[in-house]
XYZ file of N, CA, C and O in Angstrom:
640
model
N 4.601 -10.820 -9.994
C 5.237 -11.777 -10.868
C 6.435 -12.408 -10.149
O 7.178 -11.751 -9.421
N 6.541 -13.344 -10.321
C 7.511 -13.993 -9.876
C 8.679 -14.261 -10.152
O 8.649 -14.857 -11.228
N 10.165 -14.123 -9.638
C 11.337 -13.863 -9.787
C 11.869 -15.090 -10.650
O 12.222 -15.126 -11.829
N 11.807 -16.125 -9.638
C 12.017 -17.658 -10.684
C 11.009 -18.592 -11.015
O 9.935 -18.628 -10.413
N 11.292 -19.313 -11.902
C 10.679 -20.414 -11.989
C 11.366 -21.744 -12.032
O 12.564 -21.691 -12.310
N 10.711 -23.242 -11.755
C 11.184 -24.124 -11.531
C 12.009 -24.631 -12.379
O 12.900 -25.255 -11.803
N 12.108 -24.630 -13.654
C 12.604 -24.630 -14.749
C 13.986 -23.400 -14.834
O 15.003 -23.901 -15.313
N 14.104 -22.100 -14.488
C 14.600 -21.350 -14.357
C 15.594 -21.230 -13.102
O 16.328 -20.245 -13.010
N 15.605 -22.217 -12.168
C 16.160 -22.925 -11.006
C 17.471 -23.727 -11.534
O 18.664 -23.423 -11.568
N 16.577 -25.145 -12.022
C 17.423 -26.243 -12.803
C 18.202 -25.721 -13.703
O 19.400 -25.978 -13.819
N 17.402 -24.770 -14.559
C 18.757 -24.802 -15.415
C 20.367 -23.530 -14.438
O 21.580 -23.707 -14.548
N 19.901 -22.815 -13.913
C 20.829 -22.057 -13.008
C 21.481 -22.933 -12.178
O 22.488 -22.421 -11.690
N 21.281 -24.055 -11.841
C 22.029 -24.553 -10.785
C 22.921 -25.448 -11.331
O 23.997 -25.749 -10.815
N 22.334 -26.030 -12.742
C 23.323 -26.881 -14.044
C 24.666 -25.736 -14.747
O 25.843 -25.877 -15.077
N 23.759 -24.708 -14.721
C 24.817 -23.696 -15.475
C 25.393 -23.467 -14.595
O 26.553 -23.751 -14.893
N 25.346 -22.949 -13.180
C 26.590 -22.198 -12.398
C 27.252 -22.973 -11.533
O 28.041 -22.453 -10.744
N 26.947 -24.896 -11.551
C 28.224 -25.476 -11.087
C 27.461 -25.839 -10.020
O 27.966 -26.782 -9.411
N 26.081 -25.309 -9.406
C 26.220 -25.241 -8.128
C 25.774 -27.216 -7.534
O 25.264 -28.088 -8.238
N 26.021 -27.275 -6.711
C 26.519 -28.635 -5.811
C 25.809 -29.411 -4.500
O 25.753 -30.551 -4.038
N 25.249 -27.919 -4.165
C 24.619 -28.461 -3.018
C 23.839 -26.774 -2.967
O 24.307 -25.676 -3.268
N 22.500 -27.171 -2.458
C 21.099 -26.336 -2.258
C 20.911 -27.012 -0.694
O 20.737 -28.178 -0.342
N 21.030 -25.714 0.090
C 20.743 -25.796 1.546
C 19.161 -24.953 1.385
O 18.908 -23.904 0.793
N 18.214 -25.920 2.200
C 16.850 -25.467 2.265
C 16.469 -25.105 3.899
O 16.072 -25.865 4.782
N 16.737 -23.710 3.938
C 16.294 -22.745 5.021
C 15.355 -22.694 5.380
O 14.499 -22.481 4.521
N 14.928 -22.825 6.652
C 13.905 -22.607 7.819
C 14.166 -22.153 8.495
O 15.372 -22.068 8.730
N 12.973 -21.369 9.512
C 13.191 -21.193 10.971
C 12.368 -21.965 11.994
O 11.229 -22.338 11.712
N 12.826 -22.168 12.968
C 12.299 -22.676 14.020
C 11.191 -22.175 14.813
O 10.760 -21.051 14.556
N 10.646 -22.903 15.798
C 9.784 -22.081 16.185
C 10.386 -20.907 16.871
O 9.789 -19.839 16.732
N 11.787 -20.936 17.797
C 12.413 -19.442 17.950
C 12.602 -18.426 16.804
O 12.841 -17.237 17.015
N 12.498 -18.886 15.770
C 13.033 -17.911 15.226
C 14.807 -18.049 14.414
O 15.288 -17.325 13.542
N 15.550 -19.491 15.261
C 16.405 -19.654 14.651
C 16.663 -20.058 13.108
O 15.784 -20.826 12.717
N 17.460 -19.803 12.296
C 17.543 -20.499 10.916
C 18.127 -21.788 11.565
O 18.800 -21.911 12.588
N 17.650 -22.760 10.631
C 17.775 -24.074 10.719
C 18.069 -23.985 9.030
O 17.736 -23.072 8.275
N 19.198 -25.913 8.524
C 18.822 -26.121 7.551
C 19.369 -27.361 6.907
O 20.356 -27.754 7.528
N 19.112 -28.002 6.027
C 19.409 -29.382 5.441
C 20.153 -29.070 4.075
O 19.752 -28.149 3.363
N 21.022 -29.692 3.791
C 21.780 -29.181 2.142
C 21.646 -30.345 1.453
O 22.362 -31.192 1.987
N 21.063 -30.780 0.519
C 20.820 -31.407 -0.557
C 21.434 -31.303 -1.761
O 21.295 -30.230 -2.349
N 22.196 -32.309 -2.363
C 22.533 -32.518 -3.788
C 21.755 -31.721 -4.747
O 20.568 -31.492 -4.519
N 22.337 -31.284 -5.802
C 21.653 -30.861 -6.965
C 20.893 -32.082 -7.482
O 19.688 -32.055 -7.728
N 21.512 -32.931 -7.599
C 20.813 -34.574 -8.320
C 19.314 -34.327 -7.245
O 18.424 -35.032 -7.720
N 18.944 -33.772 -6.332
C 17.935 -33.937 -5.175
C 16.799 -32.744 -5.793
O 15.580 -32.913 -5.776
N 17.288 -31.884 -6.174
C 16.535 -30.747 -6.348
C 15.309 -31.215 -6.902
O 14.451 -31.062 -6.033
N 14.816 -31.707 -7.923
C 13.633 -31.894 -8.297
C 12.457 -32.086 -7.583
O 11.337 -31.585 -7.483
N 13.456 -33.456 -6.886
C 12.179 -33.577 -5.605
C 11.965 -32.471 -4.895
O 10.826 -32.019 -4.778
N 12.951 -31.937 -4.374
C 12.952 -30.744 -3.481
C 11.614 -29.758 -4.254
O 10.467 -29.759 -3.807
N 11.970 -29.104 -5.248
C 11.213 -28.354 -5.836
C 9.421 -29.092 -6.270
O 8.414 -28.429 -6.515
N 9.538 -30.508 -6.239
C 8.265 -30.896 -6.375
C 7.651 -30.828 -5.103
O 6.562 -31.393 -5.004
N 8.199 -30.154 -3.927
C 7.824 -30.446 -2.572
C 7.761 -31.548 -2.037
O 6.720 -31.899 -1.484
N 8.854 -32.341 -2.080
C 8.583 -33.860 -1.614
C 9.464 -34.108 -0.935
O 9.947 -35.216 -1.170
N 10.264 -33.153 0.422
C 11.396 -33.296 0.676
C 10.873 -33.906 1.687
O 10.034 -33.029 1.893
N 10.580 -34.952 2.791
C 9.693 -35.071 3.802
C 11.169 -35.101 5.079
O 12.258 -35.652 4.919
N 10.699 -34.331 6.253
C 11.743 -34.728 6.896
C 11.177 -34.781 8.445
O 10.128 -34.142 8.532
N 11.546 -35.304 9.542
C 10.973 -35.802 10.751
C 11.730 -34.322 11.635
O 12.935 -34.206 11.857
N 10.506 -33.179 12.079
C 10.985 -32.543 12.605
C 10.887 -32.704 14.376
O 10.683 -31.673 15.017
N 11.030 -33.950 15.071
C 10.123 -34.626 16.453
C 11.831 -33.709 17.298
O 11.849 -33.176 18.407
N 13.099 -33.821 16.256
C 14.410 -33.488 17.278
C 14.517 -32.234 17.343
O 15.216 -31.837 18.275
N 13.825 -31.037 16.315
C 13.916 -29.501 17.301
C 13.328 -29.477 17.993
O 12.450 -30.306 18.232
N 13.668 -28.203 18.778
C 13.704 -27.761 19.816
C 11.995 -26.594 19.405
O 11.770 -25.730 18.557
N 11.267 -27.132 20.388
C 10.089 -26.271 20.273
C 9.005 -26.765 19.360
O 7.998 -26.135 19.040
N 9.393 -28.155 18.925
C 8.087 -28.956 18.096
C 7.600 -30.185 18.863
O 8.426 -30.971 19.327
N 6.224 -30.386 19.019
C 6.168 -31.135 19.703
C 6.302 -32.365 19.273
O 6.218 -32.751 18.107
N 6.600 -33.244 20.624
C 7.200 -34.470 20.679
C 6.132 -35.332 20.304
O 5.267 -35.501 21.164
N 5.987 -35.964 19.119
C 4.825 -36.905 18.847
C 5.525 -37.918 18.146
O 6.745 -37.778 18.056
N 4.997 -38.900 17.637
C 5.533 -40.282 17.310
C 5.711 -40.210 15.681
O 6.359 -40.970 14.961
N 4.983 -39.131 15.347
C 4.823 -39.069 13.735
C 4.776 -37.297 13.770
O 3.664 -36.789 13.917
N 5.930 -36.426 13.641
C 6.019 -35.640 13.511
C 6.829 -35.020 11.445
O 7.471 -34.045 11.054
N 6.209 -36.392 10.706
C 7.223 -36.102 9.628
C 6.155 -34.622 8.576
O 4.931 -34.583 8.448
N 6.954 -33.848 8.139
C 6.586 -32.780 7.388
C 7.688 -32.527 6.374
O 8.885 -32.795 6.280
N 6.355 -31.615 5.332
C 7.492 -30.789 4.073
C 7.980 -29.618 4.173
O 7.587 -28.613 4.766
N 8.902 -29.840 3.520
C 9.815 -28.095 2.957
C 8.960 -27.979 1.930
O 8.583 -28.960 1.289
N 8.474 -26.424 1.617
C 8.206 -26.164 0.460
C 9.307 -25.001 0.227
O 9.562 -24.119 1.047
N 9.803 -25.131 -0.812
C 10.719 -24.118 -1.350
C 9.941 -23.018 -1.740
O 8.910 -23.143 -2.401
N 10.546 -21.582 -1.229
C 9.996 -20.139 -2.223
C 10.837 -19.948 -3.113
O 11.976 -19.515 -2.943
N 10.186 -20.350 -4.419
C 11.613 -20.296 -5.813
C 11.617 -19.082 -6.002
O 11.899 -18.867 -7.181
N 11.364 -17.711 -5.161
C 11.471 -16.598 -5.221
C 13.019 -15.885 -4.427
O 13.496 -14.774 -4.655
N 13.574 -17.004 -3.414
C 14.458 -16.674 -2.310
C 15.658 -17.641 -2.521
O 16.458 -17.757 -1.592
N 15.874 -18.446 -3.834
C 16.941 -18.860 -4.656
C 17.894 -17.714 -4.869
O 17.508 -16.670 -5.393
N 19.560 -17.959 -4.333
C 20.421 -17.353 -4.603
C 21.180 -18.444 -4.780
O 20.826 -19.623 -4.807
N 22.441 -17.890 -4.919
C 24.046 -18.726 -5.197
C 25.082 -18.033 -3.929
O 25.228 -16.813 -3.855
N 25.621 -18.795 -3.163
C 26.220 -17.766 -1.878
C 27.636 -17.340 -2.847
O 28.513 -18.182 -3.039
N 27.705 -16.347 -3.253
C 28.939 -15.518 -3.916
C 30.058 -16.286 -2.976
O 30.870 -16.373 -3.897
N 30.630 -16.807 -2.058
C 31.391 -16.766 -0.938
C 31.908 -17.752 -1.260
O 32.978 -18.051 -0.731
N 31.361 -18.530 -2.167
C 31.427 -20.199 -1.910
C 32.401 -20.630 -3.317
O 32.407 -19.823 -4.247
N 33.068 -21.683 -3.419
C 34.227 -22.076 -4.871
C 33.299 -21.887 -6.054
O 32.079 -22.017 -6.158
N 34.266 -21.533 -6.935
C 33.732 -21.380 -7.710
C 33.535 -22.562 -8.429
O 32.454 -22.534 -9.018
N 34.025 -23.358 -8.564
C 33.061 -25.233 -8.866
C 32.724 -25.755 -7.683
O 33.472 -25.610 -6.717
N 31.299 -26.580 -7.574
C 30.541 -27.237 -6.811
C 30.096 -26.080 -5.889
O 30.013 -26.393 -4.701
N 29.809 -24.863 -6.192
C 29.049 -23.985 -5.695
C 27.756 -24.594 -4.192
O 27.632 -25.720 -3.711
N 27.233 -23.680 -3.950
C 26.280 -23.803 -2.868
C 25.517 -22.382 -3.286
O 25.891 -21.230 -3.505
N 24.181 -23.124 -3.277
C 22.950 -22.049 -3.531
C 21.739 -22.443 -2.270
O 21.699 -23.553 -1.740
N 20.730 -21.234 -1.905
C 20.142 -21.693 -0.959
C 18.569 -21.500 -1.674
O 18.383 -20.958 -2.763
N 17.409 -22.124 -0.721
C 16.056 -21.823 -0.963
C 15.799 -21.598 0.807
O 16.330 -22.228 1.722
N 14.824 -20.501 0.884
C 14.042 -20.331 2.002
C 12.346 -21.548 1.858
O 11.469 -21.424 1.003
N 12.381 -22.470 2.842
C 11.380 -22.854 2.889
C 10.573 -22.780 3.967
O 10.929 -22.514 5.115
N 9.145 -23.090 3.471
C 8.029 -23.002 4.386
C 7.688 -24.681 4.972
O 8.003 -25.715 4.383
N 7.078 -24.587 6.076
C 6.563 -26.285 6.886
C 5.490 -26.659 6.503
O 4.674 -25.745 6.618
N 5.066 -27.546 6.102
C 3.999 -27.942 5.753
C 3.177 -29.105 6.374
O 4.057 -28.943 7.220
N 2.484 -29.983 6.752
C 2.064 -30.927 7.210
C 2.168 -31.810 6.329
O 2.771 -31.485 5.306
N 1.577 -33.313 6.443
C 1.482 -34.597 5.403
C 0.415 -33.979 4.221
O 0.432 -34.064 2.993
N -0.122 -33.600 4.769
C -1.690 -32.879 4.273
C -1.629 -31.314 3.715
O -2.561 -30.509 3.712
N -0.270 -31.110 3.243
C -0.153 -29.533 2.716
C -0.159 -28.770 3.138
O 0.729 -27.973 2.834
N -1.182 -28.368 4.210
C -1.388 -27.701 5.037
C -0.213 -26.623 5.989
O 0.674 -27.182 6.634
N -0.288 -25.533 5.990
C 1.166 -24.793 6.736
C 0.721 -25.269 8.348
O -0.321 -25.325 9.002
N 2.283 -25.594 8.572
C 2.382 -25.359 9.951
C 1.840 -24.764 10.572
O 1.713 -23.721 9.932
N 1.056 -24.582 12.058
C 1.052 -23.171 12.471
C 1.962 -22.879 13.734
O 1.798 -22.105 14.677
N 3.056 -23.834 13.403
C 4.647 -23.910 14.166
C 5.652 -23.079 13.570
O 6.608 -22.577 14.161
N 5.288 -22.943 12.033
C 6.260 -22.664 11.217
C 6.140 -21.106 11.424
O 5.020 -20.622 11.585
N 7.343 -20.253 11.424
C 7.446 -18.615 12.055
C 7.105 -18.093 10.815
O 6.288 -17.173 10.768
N 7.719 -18.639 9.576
C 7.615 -17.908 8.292
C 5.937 -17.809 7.946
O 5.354 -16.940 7.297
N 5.393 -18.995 8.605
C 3.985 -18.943 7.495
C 2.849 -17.949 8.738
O 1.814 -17.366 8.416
N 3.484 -18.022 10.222
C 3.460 -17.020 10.871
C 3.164 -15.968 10.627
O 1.995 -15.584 10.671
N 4.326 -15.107 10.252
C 4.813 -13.938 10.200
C 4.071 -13.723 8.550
O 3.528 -12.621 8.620
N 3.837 -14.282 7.184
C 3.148 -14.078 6.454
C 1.381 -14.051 6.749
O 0.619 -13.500 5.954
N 1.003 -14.593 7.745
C -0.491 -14.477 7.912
C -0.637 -13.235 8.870
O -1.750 -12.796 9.158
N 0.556 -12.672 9.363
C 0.544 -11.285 10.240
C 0.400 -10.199 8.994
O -0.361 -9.235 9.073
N 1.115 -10.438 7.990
C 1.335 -9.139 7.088
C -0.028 -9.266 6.199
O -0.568 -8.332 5.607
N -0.464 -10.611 6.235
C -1.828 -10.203 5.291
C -2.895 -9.956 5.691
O -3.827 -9.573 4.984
N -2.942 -10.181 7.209
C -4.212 -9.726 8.187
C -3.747 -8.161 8.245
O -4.736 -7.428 8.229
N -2.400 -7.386 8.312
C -2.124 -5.689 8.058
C -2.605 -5.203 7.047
O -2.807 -3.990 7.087
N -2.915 -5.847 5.955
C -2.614 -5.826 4.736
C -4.147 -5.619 4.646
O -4.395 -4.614 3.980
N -5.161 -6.196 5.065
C -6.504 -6.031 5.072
C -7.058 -4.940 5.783
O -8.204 -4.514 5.648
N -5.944 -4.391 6.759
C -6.816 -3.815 7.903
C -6.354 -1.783 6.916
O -6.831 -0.685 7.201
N -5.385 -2.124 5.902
C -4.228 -0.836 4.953
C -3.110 -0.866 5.471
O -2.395 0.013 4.989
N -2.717 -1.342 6.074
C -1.277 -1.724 6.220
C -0.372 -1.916 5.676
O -0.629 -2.935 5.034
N 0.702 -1.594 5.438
C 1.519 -2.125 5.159
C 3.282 -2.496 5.736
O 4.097 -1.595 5.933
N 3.528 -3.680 5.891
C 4.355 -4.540 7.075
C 5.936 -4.346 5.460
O 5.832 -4.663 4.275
N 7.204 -3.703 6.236
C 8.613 -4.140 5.326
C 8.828 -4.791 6.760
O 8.910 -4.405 7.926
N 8.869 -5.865 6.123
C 10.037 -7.113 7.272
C 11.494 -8.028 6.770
O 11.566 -8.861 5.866
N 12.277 -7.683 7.436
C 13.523 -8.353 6.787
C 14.418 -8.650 8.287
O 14.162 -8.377 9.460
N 15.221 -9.129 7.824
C 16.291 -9.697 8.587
C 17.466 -8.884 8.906
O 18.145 -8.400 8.001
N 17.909 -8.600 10.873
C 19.177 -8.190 10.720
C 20.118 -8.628 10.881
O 20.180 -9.568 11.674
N 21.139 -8.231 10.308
C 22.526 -8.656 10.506
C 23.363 -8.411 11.821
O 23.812 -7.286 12.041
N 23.555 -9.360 12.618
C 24.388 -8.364 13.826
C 25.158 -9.982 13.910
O 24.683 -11.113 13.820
N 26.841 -9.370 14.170
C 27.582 -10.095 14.544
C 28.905 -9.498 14.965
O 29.015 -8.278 14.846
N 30.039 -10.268 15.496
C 31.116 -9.853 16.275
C 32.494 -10.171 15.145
O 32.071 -10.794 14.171
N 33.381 -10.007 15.093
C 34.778 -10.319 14.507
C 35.578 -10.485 15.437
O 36.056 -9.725 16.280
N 35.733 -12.023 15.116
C 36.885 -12.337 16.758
C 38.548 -13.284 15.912
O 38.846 -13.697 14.791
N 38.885 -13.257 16.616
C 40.711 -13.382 15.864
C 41.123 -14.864 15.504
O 40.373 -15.635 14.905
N 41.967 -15.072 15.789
C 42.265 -16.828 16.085
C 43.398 -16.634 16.549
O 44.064 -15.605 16.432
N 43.786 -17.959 17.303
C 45.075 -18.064 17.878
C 46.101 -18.702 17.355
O 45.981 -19.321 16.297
N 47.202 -18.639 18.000
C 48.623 -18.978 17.092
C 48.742 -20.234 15.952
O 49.477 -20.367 14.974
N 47.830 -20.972 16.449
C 47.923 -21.940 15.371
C 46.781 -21.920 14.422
O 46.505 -22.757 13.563
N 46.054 -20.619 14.781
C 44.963 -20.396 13.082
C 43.474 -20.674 13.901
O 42.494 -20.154 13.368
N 43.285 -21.314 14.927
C 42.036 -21.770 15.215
C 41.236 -20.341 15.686
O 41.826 -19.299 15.974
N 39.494 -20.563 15.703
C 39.355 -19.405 16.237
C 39.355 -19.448 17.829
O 39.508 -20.449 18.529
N 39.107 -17.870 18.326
C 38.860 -18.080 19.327
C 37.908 -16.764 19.781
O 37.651 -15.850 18.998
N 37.535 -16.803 20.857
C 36.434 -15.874 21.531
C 36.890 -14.165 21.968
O 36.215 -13.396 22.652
N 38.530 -13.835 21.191
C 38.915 -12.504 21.656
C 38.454 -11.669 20.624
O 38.029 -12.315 19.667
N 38.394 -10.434 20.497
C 37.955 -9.724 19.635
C 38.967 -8.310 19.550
O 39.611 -8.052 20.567
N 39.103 -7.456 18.428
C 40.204 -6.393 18.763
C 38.877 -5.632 19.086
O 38.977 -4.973 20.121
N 37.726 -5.556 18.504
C 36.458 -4.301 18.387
C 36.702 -3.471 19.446
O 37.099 -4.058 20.453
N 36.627 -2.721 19.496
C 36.622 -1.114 21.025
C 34.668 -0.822 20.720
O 33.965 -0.074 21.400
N 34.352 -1.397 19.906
C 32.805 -0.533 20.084
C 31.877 -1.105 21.281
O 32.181 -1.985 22.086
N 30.834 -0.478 21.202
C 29.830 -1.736 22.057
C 28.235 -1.376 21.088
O 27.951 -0.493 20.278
N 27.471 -2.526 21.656
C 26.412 -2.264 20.661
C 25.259 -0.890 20.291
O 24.604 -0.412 21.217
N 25.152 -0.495 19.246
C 24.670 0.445 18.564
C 25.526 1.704 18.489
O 25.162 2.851 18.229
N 26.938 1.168 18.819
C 27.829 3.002 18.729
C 27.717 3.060 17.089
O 27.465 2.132 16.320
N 27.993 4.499 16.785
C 27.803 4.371 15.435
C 29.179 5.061 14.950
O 29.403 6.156 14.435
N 29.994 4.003 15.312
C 31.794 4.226 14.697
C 32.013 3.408 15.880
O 31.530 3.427 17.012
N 33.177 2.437 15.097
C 34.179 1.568 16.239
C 35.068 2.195 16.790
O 35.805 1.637 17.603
């Protein structure tokens, strides 16, 4: 069953203020990529009609007509807690699609879902998620950041 629905979106994003919906991808590396769209935008968004020309990443090929869709998973709708509390920011994870509906077979997500359902046939079963790894670095006298860090650890100690 499914977490949201499209209807159950709109009205969450009317009720909690939110302002702008960034629609997440990855690249063919693997990087997140992403576009932030108006709430006034969402509909389309959610009707899948976001069309956007992916010819300038990195790792798609260079063709003259490279335009494709986002499809939103209204399952991977949050609100980033982090963000003001008026004109909020909420995100959707989307999938690539061709003119023709069709998934990418550029796109990592629709990838990595045809890996877990070919496991999935064979009794498998695939938990895949995302890790977190990053650094805490300081800023300098006038507030900006910069590239020093206080950390004493190095990667995988388990205590700084």
């Amino acid at each position: 069953m499914s977490k949201y629905t499209r209807e159950d979106i709109i009205r969450l994003v009317e009720e909690e203020d939110v302002e702008f919906v960034r629609l997440q991808f990855a690249d063919i590396f693997g990087v997140l990529k992403n576009i932030a769209v108006t709430s006034r935008q969402l509909e389309k968004v959610l009707d899948n009609k976001c069309l956007l020309d992916f010819t300038a990443l990195d790792g798609f090929v260079k063709t003259s007509d490279l335009d494709m869709y986002l499809f939103p998973d209204l399952d991977t709708f949050e609100i980033f807690p982090w963000r003001p509390q008026q004109g909020k920011v909420a995100r959707l994870i989307c999938s690539i699609r061709t003119k023709d509906g069709v998934p990418y077979e550029g796109d990592s997500r629709q990838v990595l879902q045809s890996v877990v359902g070919e496991a999935a046939k064979m009794g498998y079963t695939l938990d895949v998620g995302p890790e977190c790894e990053f650094f805490l670095f300081g800023c300098d006298e006038n507030g900006l950041p910069t590239t020093k860090t206080d950390e004493q650890a190095t990667y995988m100690d388990i205590s700084p």
